Coordinates of C-alpha atoms and ligand atoms in Angstrom, one line a residue:
M1384 CA 130.9 118.8 131.9
L1385 CA 127.5 120.4 131.4
K1386 CA 127.6 123.8 129.6
T1387 CA 125.1 126.5 130.6
Q1388 CA 123.7 128.9 128.0
R1389 CA 124.6 132.6 128.2
P1390 CA 122.9 135.1 127.8
P1391 CA 119.6 133.9 129.3
L1392 CA 117.2 132.5 126.8
D1393 CA 113.5 133.5 126.6
V1394 CA 112.5 130.2 125.0
V1395 CA 113.8 126.9 123.9
V1396 CA 112.1 125.4 120.8
V1397 CA 112.4 121.6 120.6
G1398 CA 112.2 120.5 117.0
A1399 CA 113.6 121.9 113.8
G1400 CA 110.8 120.8 111.5
V1401 CA 108.7 123.4 109.8
V1402 CA 106.6 124.0 112.9
G1403 CA 109.6 124.6 115.2
A1404 CA 111.1 126.7 112.5
A1405 CA 108.0 128.9 112.2
C1406 CA 107.8 129.2 116.1
A1407 CA 111.5 130.3 116.1
Y1408 CA 111.0 132.7 113.3
Y1409 CA 108.0 134.5 114.8
A1410 CA 109.4 134.4 118.3
A1411 CA 112.7 135.9 117.1
R1412 CA 110.8 138.5 115.1
A1413 CA 108.9 139.5 118.3
G1414 CA 112.3 140.2 119.9
L1415 CA 112.7 137.0 122.0
T1416 CA 116.0 135.2 122.6
V1417 CA 115.5 131.8 121.1
A1418 CA 117.3 128.5 120.9
V1419 CA 116.1 125.7 118.6
V1420 CA 117.3 122.1 119.5
D1421 CA 116.8 119.1 117.3
R1422 CA 118.3 115.6 117.7
G1423 CA 118.7 115.4 113.9
P1424 CA 119.2 117.8 111.1
V1425 CA 116.8 120.6 110.1
A1426 CA 113.7 119.0 108.5
G1427 CA 114.9 115.5 109.4
G1428 CA 111.5 114.5 110.8
T1429 CA 108.2 114.4 109.1
T1430 CA 108.8 117.8 107.4
G1431 CA 111.4 116.1 105.2
A1432 CA 109.0 113.3 104.4
G1433 CA 105.8 115.1 103.6
E1434 CA 104.4 117.0 100.6
G1435 CA 103.9 120.8 100.6
N1436 CA 100.2 121.2 100.0
L1437 CA 98.9 124.4 101.7
L1438 CA 95.2 123.5 101.6
V1439 CA 92.0 125.3 102.6
S1440 CA 89.9 123.2 100.2
D1441 CA 89.9 120.0 102.4
K1442 CA 88.9 121.7 105.6
E1443 CA 85.4 122.1 106.9
P1444 CA 84.4 125.3 108.9
G1445 CA 85.9 125.1 112.4
P1446 CA 89.2 125.7 114.2
E1447 CA 91.4 123.9 111.7
L1448 CA 90.1 126.0 108.8
D1449 CA 90.5 129.2 110.9
L1450 CA 94.1 128.2 111.3
A1451 CA 94.5 127.4 107.6
L1452 CA 93.0 130.8 106.6
L1453 CA 95.4 132.6 108.9
S1454 CA 98.3 130.5 107.6
T1455 CA 97.2 131.3 104.0
R1456 CA 97.7 135.0 104.7
L1457 CA 101.0 134.4 106.5
W1458 CA 102.4 132.1 103.7
R1459 CA 101.6 134.9 101.2
E1460 CA 103.6 137.4 103.4
L1461 CA 106.4 134.9 103.8
A1462 CA 106.4 134.3 100.0
E1463 CA 107.1 138.0 99.4
R1464 CA 110.4 137.5 101.2
F1465 CA 111.4 133.9 100.4
G1466 CA 108.8 132.8 97.8
A1467 CA 111.2 131.5 95.1
A1468 CA 113.6 130.0 97.6
M1469 CA 110.8 128.0 99.2
E1470 CA 109.3 127.1 95.9
Y1471 CA 106.0 128.7 96.9
E1472 CA 103.4 128.4 94.2
P1473 CA 99.9 129.9 94.6
K1474 CA 98.7 127.4 92.0
G1475 CA 95.2 126.7 93.5
G1476 CA 93.5 123.4 94.0
V1477 CA 90.9 121.5 91.9
V1478 CA 88.6 118.9 93.6
V1479 CA 86.8 116.7 91.2
S1480 CA 83.8 114.5 91.4
A1481 CA 82.9 111.4 89.4
T1482 CA 79.2 111.5 90.1
A1483 CA 76.4 114.0 90.2
A1484 CA 75.8 113.1 93.9
G1485 CA 79.4 113.7 94.6
Q1486 CA 79.2 117.1 92.9
D1487 CA 76.2 118.0 95.1
A1488 CA 78.2 117.0 98.2
L1489 CA 81.1 119.2 97.0
R1490 CA 78.7 122.1 96.5
A1491 CA 77.3 121.8 100.0
F1492 CA 80.8 121.6 101.5
A1493 CA 82.0 124.7 99.5
A1494 CA 78.9 126.7 100.6
G1495 CA 79.8 126.1 104.2
Q1496 CA 83.4 127.1 103.6
A1497 CA 82.4 130.2 101.7
A1498 CA 80.6 131.5 104.8
V1499 CA 83.9 131.7 106.6
G1500 CA 86.0 133.2 103.9
V1501 CA 87.1 130.4 101.5
T1502 CA 86.8 131.1 97.8
A1503 CA 85.5 128.1 95.9
E1504 CA 84.3 128.3 92.3
E1505 CA 82.1 125.5 90.8
V1506 CA 83.5 124.1 87.6
P1507 CA 81.0 122.3 85.3
A1508 CA 82.2 119.1 83.7
E1509 CA 82.7 120.7 80.3
R1510 CA 85.1 123.3 81.8
L1511 CA 87.3 121.0 83.8
R1512 CA 89.7 120.6 81.0
D1513 CA 90.2 124.3 80.6
L1514 CA 91.8 124.1 84.1
E1515 CA 93.4 120.7 83.7
P1516 CA 93.7 119.5 80.0
H1517 CA 94.8 116.0 80.9
L1518 CA 92.0 115.1 83.3
A1519 CA 90.1 111.9 82.6
P1520 CA 86.9 112.3 80.5
G1521 CA 83.5 111.6 82.1
L1522 CA 83.9 113.4 85.4
A1523 CA 80.7 115.1 86.8
G1524 CA 82.4 118.4 87.7
G1525 CA 84.5 119.9 90.3
F1526 CA 85.4 123.0 92.4
H1527 CA 88.4 125.3 92.0
Y1528 CA 90.0 126.7 95.1
P1529 CA 92.3 129.5 94.2
Q1530 CA 93.6 129.9 97.8
D1531 CA 95.3 126.5 97.8
A1532 CA 99.1 126.7 97.3
Q1533 CA 102.3 124.7 97.5
V1534 CA 105.7 125.0 99.1
Q1535 CA 108.8 122.8 99.4
P1536 CA 108.7 121.9 103.1
A1537 CA 112.3 121.3 103.8
L1538 CA 113.3 124.5 102.1
A1539 CA 110.6 126.4 104.0
A1540 CA 111.9 125.1 107.3
A1541 CA 115.5 125.9 106.4
H1542 CA 114.7 129.5 105.3
L1543 CA 112.5 130.2 108.3
L1544 CA 115.4 129.1 110.5
R1545 CA 118.0 131.0 108.6
E1546 CA 115.9 134.1 109.0
A1547 CA 115.4 133.4 112.7
R1548 CA 119.2 133.0 113.1
R1549 CA 119.7 136.3 111.3
M1550 CA 117.6 137.8 114.0
G1551 CA 119.7 136.2 116.8
A1552 CA 118.2 132.7 117.3
E1553 CA 120.6 129.8 118.0
L1554 CA 120.2 126.5 116.2
I1555 CA 121.5 123.4 117.9
T1556 CA 121.3 120.2 115.8
G1557 CA 122.4 116.7 116.7
E1558 CA 121.4 117.0 120.4
T1559 CA 118.5 115.2 122.0
V1560 CA 116.4 116.8 124.7
T1561 CA 116.4 114.2 127.5
A1562 CA 114.6 116.2 130.2
V1563 CA 112.3 119.2 130.6
L1564 CA 113.5 121.1 133.7
R1565 CA 110.8 122.3 136.2
G1566 CA 111.0 124.4 139.3
P1567 CA 109.5 123.6 142.7
D1568 CA 106.3 125.4 141.6
G1569 CA 106.1 123.0 138.6
A1570 CA 106.8 125.7 136.1
V1571 CA 109.3 125.0 133.2
R1572 CA 112.9 126.1 133.8
G1573 CA 114.4 124.9 130.5
V1574 CA 115.6 121.6 129.1
R1575 CA 118.5 119.3 129.4
T1576 CA 120.0 117.8 126.3
D1577 CA 122.5 114.9 126.0
R1578 CA 125.2 117.6 126.0
R1579 CA 124.1 120.6 128.0
R1580 CA 121.5 122.4 130.0
L1581 CA 119.5 125.3 128.4
D1582 CA 117.8 127.5 131.0
A1583 CA 114.6 129.3 129.8
P1584 CA 111.2 130.2 131.3
A1585 CA 109.5 128.7 128.3
V1586 CA 109.8 125.6 126.2
V1587 CA 108.0 125.0 122.9
N1588 CA 107.1 121.4 122.1
A1589 CA 107.5 121.3 118.4
A1590 CA 108.6 117.7 118.4
G1591 CA 106.0 116.6 115.8
T1592 CA 105.1 113.0 116.0
W1593 CA 107.3 112.7 119.1
G1594 CA 105.4 115.5 120.8
G1595 CA 103.8 113.0 123.2
E1596 CA 107.2 111.9 124.4
L1597 CA 108.4 115.4 124.9
A1598 CA 105.2 116.2 126.8
R1599 CA 105.8 113.1 129.0
L1600 CA 109.3 114.5 129.8
A1601 CA 107.4 117.5 131.3
G1602 CA 104.9 115.3 133.1
A1603 CA 102.0 116.0 130.8
H1604 CA 99.8 113.6 128.8
L1605 CA 99.5 114.2 125.1
P1606 CA 98.5 111.2 122.9
V1607 CA 100.4 112.0 119.6
M1608 CA 100.4 108.9 117.4
P1609 CA 102.1 108.3 114.0
R1610 CA 99.8 108.1 111.0
R1611 CA 101.9 106.6 108.1
G1612 CA 101.8 108.0 104.6
F1613 CA 103.5 107.0 101.3
V1614 CA 104.1 109.3 98.4
L1615 CA 105.0 108.3 94.8
V1616 CA 107.4 110.4 92.8
T1617 CA 107.3 110.1 89.0
E1618 CA 110.1 110.8 86.5
P1619 CA 110.4 114.5 85.6
L1620 CA 107.6 115.4 83.2
P1621 CA 106.5 118.5 81.3
R1622 CA 103.8 120.5 83.1
I1623 CA 100.9 118.2 82.7
V1624 CA 99.3 118.8 86.1
R1625 CA 98.8 122.5 86.8
H1626 CA 96.9 122.6 90.1
K1627 CA 96.7 120.3 93.1
V1628 CA 94.1 117.9 92.0
Y1629 CA 92.2 115.4 94.0
A1630 CA 89.0 113.4 94.1
A1631 CA 86.1 114.3 96.5
D1632 CA 86.7 111.2 98.7
Y1633 CA 90.0 112.7 99.9
V1634 CA 88.2 114.9 102.4
A1635 CA 86.5 112.0 104.1
D1636 CA 89.8 110.0 104.3
V1637 CA 91.5 113.0 106.0
A1638 CA 88.7 113.3 108.5
S1639 CA 88.6 109.6 109.3
G1640 CA 89.9 108.2 112.5
S1641 CA 90.2 104.7 111.2
A1642 CA 93.5 102.9 111.7
G1643 CA 93.1 101.0 108.5
L1644 CA 94.7 101.9 105.1
Q1645 CA 93.1 104.8 103.3
T1646 CA 94.2 106.1 100.0
S1647 CA 92.8 108.9 97.9
A1648 CA 95.4 110.4 95.6
V1649 CA 96.3 114.1 95.5
V1650 CA 98.2 114.8 92.3
E1651 CA 100.5 117.7 91.8
G1652 CA 103.3 118.9 89.6
T1653 CA 106.5 120.3 91.0
P1654 CA 108.9 123.0 89.6
G1655 CA 111.6 120.3 89.1
G1656 CA 109.3 118.2 86.9
P1657 CA 108.4 115.1 88.9
V1658 CA 104.7 114.7 89.7
L1659 CA 104.0 113.9 93.4
I1660 CA 101.2 111.4 94.1
G1661 CA 100.3 111.3 97.7
A1662 CA 99.3 110.1 100.1
S1663 CA 98.1 107.0 101.9
R1664 CA 97.0 107.1 105.6
E1665 CA 97.2 104.3 108.2
R1666 CA 98.1 103.9 111.8
V1667 CA 100.7 101.1 112.0
G1668 CA 103.0 102.7 114.5
F1669 CA 106.5 103.6 113.2
D1670 CA 106.5 100.6 110.8
R1671 CA 108.7 101.6 107.8
T1672 CA 107.9 98.5 105.7
L1673 CA 107.0 99.3 102.2
S1674 CA 103.3 98.7 101.5
Q1675 CA 102.8 97.6 98.0
E1676 CA 99.0 97.8 98.5
A1677 CA 99.2 101.5 99.4
L1678 CA 101.5 102.3 96.4
R1679 CA 99.3 100.2 94.0
R1680 CA 96.2 102.0 95.1
L1681 CA 97.7 105.5 94.9
A1682 CA 99.1 104.8 91.4
A1683 CA 95.7 103.5 90.2
Q1684 CA 93.8 106.4 91.6
A1685 CA 96.3 108.9 90.0
A1686 CA 96.0 107.2 86.7
A1687 CA 92.2 107.3 87.0
L1688 CA 92.3 111.1 87.4
F1689 CA 95.1 111.6 84.8
P1690 CA 95.2 108.7 82.3
V1691 CA 98.4 110.0 80.9
L1692 CA 100.1 109.0 84.1
A1693 CA 99.4 105.3 83.5
D1694 CA 102.5 105.2 81.2
V1695 CA 105.0 107.2 83.3
T1696 CA 107.7 105.7 85.4
V1697 CA 107.6 106.1 89.2
M1698 CA 111.2 106.8 90.2
R1699 CA 110.9 106.4 93.9
T1700 CA 108.6 106.4 96.9
Y1701 CA 109.0 107.7 100.4
R1702 CA 107.1 107.5 103.6
G1703 CA 106.6 109.6 106.7
F1704 CA 104.7 109.6 109.9
R1705 CA 102.1 112.3 110.4
P1706 CA 101.7 113.5 114.0
Y1707 CA 98.1 112.4 114.7
L1708 CA 96.0 113.5 117.6
P1709 CA 92.6 111.7 118.1
D1710 CA 90.4 114.7 117.1
H1711 CA 92.6 115.7 114.2
L1712 CA 93.4 119.1 115.7
P1713 CA 96.9 120.1 116.8
A1714 CA 97.9 121.1 120.3
I1715 CA 98.8 124.8 120.3
G1716 CA 99.4 127.0 123.3
E1717 CA 100.6 126.9 126.9
D1718 CA 99.7 123.7 128.8
P1719 CA 97.5 124.6 131.8
R1720 CA 99.1 121.7 133.7
V1721 CA 102.7 122.9 133.2
P1722 CA 103.3 126.6 133.2
G1723 CA 105.8 127.6 130.6
L1724 CA 105.3 124.5 128.4
H1725 CA 103.9 125.6 125.0
H1726 CA 102.7 122.9 122.6
A1727 CA 103.0 123.3 118.9
C1728 CA 102.6 119.8 117.6
G1729 CA 100.1 117.2 116.4
H1730 CA 99.2 118.8 113.0
E1731 CA 98.8 115.5 111.3
G1732 CA 98.7 115.9 107.5
A1733 CA 98.5 119.7 107.6
G1734 CA 101.6 120.7 109.5
I1735 CA 103.3 122.4 106.6
G1736 CA 100.2 124.4 105.8
L1737 CA 99.5 125.3 109.4
A1738 CA 103.0 126.1 110.5
P1739 CA 103.0 129.9 110.1
A1740 CA 99.8 130.4 112.0
T1741 CA 101.0 128.1 114.8
G1742 CA 104.3 130.0 115.0
L1743 CA 102.6 133.4 115.1
L1744 CA 100.1 132.3 117.8
I1745 CA 102.8 130.8 120.0
S1746 CA 104.9 134.0 119.7
E1747 CA 101.8 136.1 120.6
Q1748 CA 101.3 133.9 123.7
L1749 CA 105.0 134.0 124.6
T1750 CA 105.0 137.8 124.5
G1751 CA 101.8 138.2 126.4
K1752 CA 99.7 139.4 123.5
R1753 CA 96.1 138.2 122.9
P1754 CA 96.5 135.4 120.3
E1755 CA 94.8 136.2 117.0
L1756 CA 92.7 133.1 117.2
D1757 CA 91.0 131.5 120.2
L1758 CA 93.4 128.7 121.4
A1759 CA 90.7 126.8 123.4
P1760 CA 90.1 124.1 120.8
F1761 CA 93.8 123.4 120.7
R1762 CA 94.3 122.9 124.5
A1763 CA 96.7 120.1 125.2
D1764 CA 94.7 118.9 128.3
R1765 CA 91.6 118.1 126.2
F1766 CA 92.5 114.4 126.1
P1767 CA 91.7 112.1 129.1
A1768 CA 94.8 110.4 130.5
D1769 CA 93.6 107.0 129.3
T1770 CA 93.8 108.1 125.6
G1771 CA 96.4 105.6 124.2
T1772 CA 99.7 106.4 122.5
D1773 CA 99.9 103.2 120.6
A1774 CA 99.6 102.9 116.8
Ligands
LIG2458 C1 103.3 111.4 103.3 C2 103.0 112.7 104.0 C3 102.5 113.7 103.2 C4 102.2 115.0 103.8 N1 101.7 116.0 103.1 C5 101.5 117.2 103.6 C6 101.0 118.3 102.9 O1 100.8 118.2 101.7 N2 100.7 119.4 103.5 C7 100.9 119.6 104.8 O2 100.6 120.7 105.4 N3 101.3 118.6 105.6 C8 101.6 117.4 105.0 N4 102.1 116.3 105.8 C9 102.2 116.5 107.2 C10 103.4 117.3 107.6 O3 104.5 116.8 106.9 C11 103.6 117.4 109.1 O4 102.4 117.8 109.7 C12 104.7 118.4 109.5 O5 105.9 118.1 108.8 C13 104.9 118.3 111.0 O6 106.0 119.2 111.2 P1 106.7 119.3 112.6 O7 107.7 120.4 112.6 O8 105.6 119.4 113.6 O9 107.3 117.9 112.9 P2 108.7 117.3 112.4 O10 109.1 117.8 111.0 O11 108.7 115.8 112.5 O12 109.7 117.9 113.4 C14 109.9 117.5 114.7 C15 111.3 117.5 115.0 O13 111.4 117.3 116.4 C16 112.7 116.6 116.6 N5 112.6 115.9 117.9 C17 111.7 115.1 118.4 N6 112.0 114.7 119.7 C18 113.1 115.4 120.0 C19 113.9 115.4 121.2 N7 113.6 114.7 122.3 N8 115.0 116.2 121.2 C20 115.4 116.9 120.1 N9 114.6 116.9 118.9 C21 113.5 116.1 118.9 C22 112.7 115.6 115.5 O14 114.0 115.2 115.2 C23 112.1 116.4 114.3 O15 113.1 117.0 113.5 C24 102.4 115.1 105.2 C25 103.0 114.1 106.0 C26 103.3 112.9 105.3 C27 103.9 111.8 106.1

């Protein structure tokens, strides 16, 4: 028999990844009665298969950078409470260039970012090794981004949810949302899972890469597609990589809409010792097959940046599927087509970084406050209905 939730909920959040966790945390903090439902465990989706880079360095001025800057502030606030538990490290990023032309391009990019509040300091070639002693010789220079940081994504999701529960939120794992309930006026009335019905006037779609399917359950089109990425994990090493370090080409790869394989290594140390080398990008649906080509390229690029890595052992690799929307921006906010349906998905390769801002903006909208950022660029109805949902 179907069970009905009592007392009445204000909002059901679908998805217990880092974005759903942040939505639940900020909604509970705003005094709302929240239930979070996930068909798997906490962080069992892409959150448990990504890295934890919180980057402003790779974002050009625009709505995504606005979100990232808001998130940077919020991550710092969260870190005051749970910093060590989430392995938050405000370590900064270093972007390097192999050529003078590349360094000119980095300089122009950084100048645009500086105008909107990003701190970027040019590092001449001869000073690069002060920041990263093991960097390859012969680089043309780089930029240091002190606002870039790092977190352990699964721990971050778990702690945000734990705090949300402390404030009264309910966490339901192992239940799949099979329907979004709507009233005669078309407005959301809650969800049905494979075990129960949860009534609420608002539903948050934090279903990540599966956000398109959840939207479809509510009768709305949202073309979220998987963009696969592999990460290499080395044996534990002494601290040889101090910042998040990547080459200038990474920014172009992130911004590309190509379905083909792209790799540009981002190298970072972790508190436990292993160095993470991520990540490739390609749109091949949910194909989990190991791509030796992607792994080979990542390893070669990492060793080109840090020659010392050429001799270390890679212990394992893992893959995940980024929630990709065709214009690389997430869907955030109430769907004008379905009153009460709030999207918080499609953050592609930046969902860890952008989670707190997303959660805060959703909670502001749910409580009738004016959101801190203009949500117009993130509207879910910006995609024509014929935008595909294939790989
Ligand atoms: C290799 C790789 C590296 C990455 N590196 C970074 C990085 O360094 N920094 C960064 O910011 N981002 C990074 N990302 C991206 C980041 O991991 C994602 O953007 C982020 O995890 C998305 O979080 P989410 O909560 O939206 O989705 P998810 O974590 O996937 O959560 C969605 C949840 O919804 C649940 N769900 C779906 N449908 C239903 C349903 N019908 N009923 C119930 N539950 C449902 C799923 O089970 C899942 O747990 C990386 C991704 C990959 C793959």
